[in-house]
Coordinates of C-alpha atoms in Angstrom, one line a residue:
M622 CA -4.8 56.2 -20.3
K623 CA -7.4 53.4 -20.5
N624 CA -10.6 55.3 -21.0
I625 CA -11.1 59.0 -21.3
V626 CA -14.8 60.1 -20.4
L627 CA -16.0 63.5 -20.9
A628 CA -19.4 63.1 -19.5
F629 CA -20.4 66.4 -17.7
C630 CA -23.9 66.2 -19.3
S631 CA -24.6 62.8 -18.3
L632 CA -23.7 63.5 -14.6
I633 CA -26.0 66.4 -14.6
L634 CA -28.7 64.2 -16.0
I635 CA -28.0 61.7 -13.4
A636 CA -27.9 64.1 -10.6
T637 CA -31.0 66.0 -11.6
S638 CA -33.1 63.0 -12.6
T639 CA -36.6 62.8 -10.7
T640 CA -37.1 59.4 -12.2
A641 CA -34.2 57.7 -10.5
K642 CA -34.7 55.0 -7.5
T643 CA -34.7 56.2 -4.2
A644 CA -31.0 56.6 -2.8
V645 CA -30.2 54.1 -0.2
Y646 CA -26.7 54.0 1.0
K647 CA -24.1 53.4 3.5
E648 CA -21.5 56.2 4.4
E649 CA -18.2 55.0 5.9
A650 CA -15.7 56.9 7.2
Q651 CA -12.1 56.7 5.5
V652 CA -8.7 57.2 6.4
I653 CA -6.0 57.2 3.7
R654 CA -2.2 57.4 4.6
C655 CA 0.2 59.2 2.1
T656 CA 3.8 59.6 2.3
D657 CA 3.6 62.7 4.4
I658 CA 0.1 63.3 5.4
T659 CA -3.4 61.5 6.3
L660 CA -6.3 62.4 4.4
Y661 CA -9.6 61.9 5.6
G662 CA -12.9 61.2 3.4
T663 CA -16.3 59.6 3.1
L664 CA -17.0 56.5 1.2
L665 CA -20.6 56.3 0.2
V666 CA -21.7 52.7 -0.9
P667 CA -25.3 51.7 -2.6
A668 CA -26.8 49.6 0.3
D669 CA -27.8 46.9 -2.3
A670 CA -24.6 46.7 -4.2
K671 CA -22.3 43.6 -3.5
S672 CA -19.9 45.3 -5.9
S673 CA -19.8 48.1 -8.0
S674 CA -17.4 51.0 -9.6
L675 CA -15.9 53.4 -7.3
A676 CA -15.9 57.2 -8.4
I677 CA -13.1 59.2 -6.5
I678 CA -14.3 62.6 -6.5
I679 CA -11.5 65.3 -6.7
A680 CA -12.5 68.7 -5.6
G681 CA -11.5 72.0 -7.4
S682 CA -9.2 74.6 -6.5
G683 CA -9.1 76.6 -3.3
P684 CA -9.8 75.6 0.3
T685 CA -12.7 73.1 -0.7
D686 CA -13.8 70.4 1.5
R687 CA -15.2 67.0 0.6
N688 CA -18.5 68.1 0.1
G689 CA -17.6 70.8 -2.2
N690 CA -17.8 73.6 0.6
N691 CA -15.2 76.5 1.4
P692 CA -15.3 79.3 3.8
Y693 CA -16.8 81.6 1.2
M694 CA -19.8 79.3 0.2
A695 CA -21.4 76.1 1.0
N696 CA -23.6 74.4 -1.3
D697 CA -22.5 70.8 -0.7
H698 CA -22.2 70.1 -4.7
L699 CA -19.7 67.0 -4.4
K700 CA -21.9 65.4 -1.7
K701 CA -25.1 65.9 -3.9
L702 CA -23.2 64.3 -6.8
A703 CA -22.3 61.5 -4.9
Q704 CA -25.7 60.8 -3.4
A705 CA -27.0 61.1 -7.1
I706 CA -24.6 58.6 -8.8
S707 CA -25.4 56.4 -5.7
K708 CA -28.9 56.0 -7.1
E709 CA -27.2 54.5 -10.3
G710 CA -25.4 51.9 -8.2
I711 CA -21.9 53.6 -8.3
A712 CA -20.2 54.1 -4.9
S713 CA -18.1 57.2 -4.3
F714 CA -15.2 58.6 -2.4
R715 CA -14.8 62.1 -1.6
Y716 CA -12.2 63.5 0.8
D717 CA -10.8 66.7 2.4
K718 CA -7.7 67.9 0.3
R719 CA -4.5 68.3 2.2
S720 CA -4.3 71.0 4.7
I721 CA -8.5 71.3 4.6
G722 CA -11.0 70.0 6.8
E723 CA -10.2 66.8 8.8
S724 CA -6.8 66.5 6.6
K725 CA -5.6 69.8 7.9
S726 CA -2.0 69.2 9.4
D727 CA 0.7 71.2 11.2
K728 CA 3.2 69.1 9.2
I729 CA 2.3 70.8 6.0
N730 CA 4.0 73.9 5.0
E731 CA 1.9 75.3 2.4
T732 CA 4.7 77.3 0.8
N733 CA 6.2 73.7 0.0
L734 CA 3.0 72.6 -1.5
R735 CA 3.2 71.4 -4.7
F736 CA 0.5 70.3 -7.4
T737 CA 2.2 67.1 -8.0
D738 CA 1.4 66.7 -4.1
Y739 CA -2.3 66.6 -5.0
V740 CA -1.8 64.1 -8.0
N741 CA 0.0 61.7 -5.6
D742 CA -2.6 62.1 -3.2
V743 CA -4.9 60.8 -5.7
K744 CA -2.7 58.0 -6.4
A745 CA -2.6 57.0 -3.0
I746 CA -6.4 57.0 -2.8
I747 CA -6.4 54.6 -5.9
E748 CA -4.0 52.3 -4.2
H749 CA -5.8 52.3 -1.1
F750 CA -9.0 51.1 -2.9
R751 CA -7.5 48.7 -5.1
K752 CA -7.4 46.3 -2.2
D753 CA -11.1 46.6 -1.5
K754 CA -12.8 44.0 -3.6
R755 CA -16.0 45.7 -3.5
F756 CA -15.0 47.8 -6.2
T757 CA -14.8 46.2 -9.8
K758 CA -13.4 49.8 -11.3
I759 CA -11.9 52.9 -10.2
I760 CA -13.2 56.3 -11.8
L761 CA -11.6 59.5 -11.3
V762 CA -14.3 62.4 -11.5
G763 CA -12.4 65.9 -11.0
H764 CA -14.0 69.2 -10.7
S765 CA -12.3 72.4 -12.1
E766 CA -8.7 71.9 -11.0
G767 CA -9.6 68.5 -9.7
S768 CA -10.2 67.8 -13.2
T769 CA -6.5 68.4 -14.1
I770 CA -5.4 66.6 -11.2
G771 CA -7.4 63.6 -12.1
A772 CA -6.2 63.9 -15.8
L773 CA -2.7 63.4 -14.4
A774 CA -3.5 60.6 -12.1
S775 CA -5.9 58.7 -14.7
T776 CA -3.3 56.3 -16.0
A777 CA -4.0 54.3 -12.8
A778 CA -7.8 54.3 -13.1
E779 CA -10.1 52.5 -15.6
A780 CA -12.1 55.8 -16.3
Y781 CA -11.8 59.7 -16.0
V782 CA -14.5 62.3 -16.1
S783 CA -13.8 65.8 -16.5
I784 CA -16.3 68.4 -14.9
A785 CA -15.6 71.9 -16.1
G786 CA -12.0 71.3 -16.5
P787 CA -9.5 74.1 -18.0
G788 CA -9.9 74.9 -21.6
R789 CA -7.1 77.6 -21.5
K790 CA -3.5 77.6 -20.1
A791 CA -3.4 77.3 -16.3
D792 CA -1.1 80.7 -16.1
D793 CA -4.1 82.5 -17.9
I794 CA -6.8 81.3 -15.6
L795 CA -4.8 82.2 -12.5
K796 CA -4.2 85.8 -13.7
E797 CA -8.0 86.1 -14.3
Q798 CA -8.8 84.6 -11.1
L799 CA -6.3 86.8 -9.2
K800 CA -8.0 90.0 -10.5

């Protein structure tokens, strides 16, 4: 792992800043082919940037889509994060996890789904964007469970940001969440 960056406070400051320049960005639909599934997502690129860093935003647990929404709540927190960091000249990619949103597939049997599948998805996304010369470095930004996924895939990126990553053993967290 080249760099580990724990920057939750910095991201909050960027996201809530009222003095940042106005967001002007382009959104592009992206299709990423993994070994067993196709992932669909949104690339947000600052309009005036000829090259920039790319933040790959990894959603947390549950049926969470690229914008941070699930069937039980909608708040667009990941979409808002992407828009906020674009004000700082950073491009971002957020995606629907396998079996969620546009990435839903009849090919995926959820009983056979493994945590390593999510890690391998992120590695495939990194590989996809390494070919795009607009991006000078790749930063993984994981929220909650996405933080753990990002940590495991971070050896393929230049930097890693953990937002609300776990501070306890996974089995303890799962037991608490299932109550």
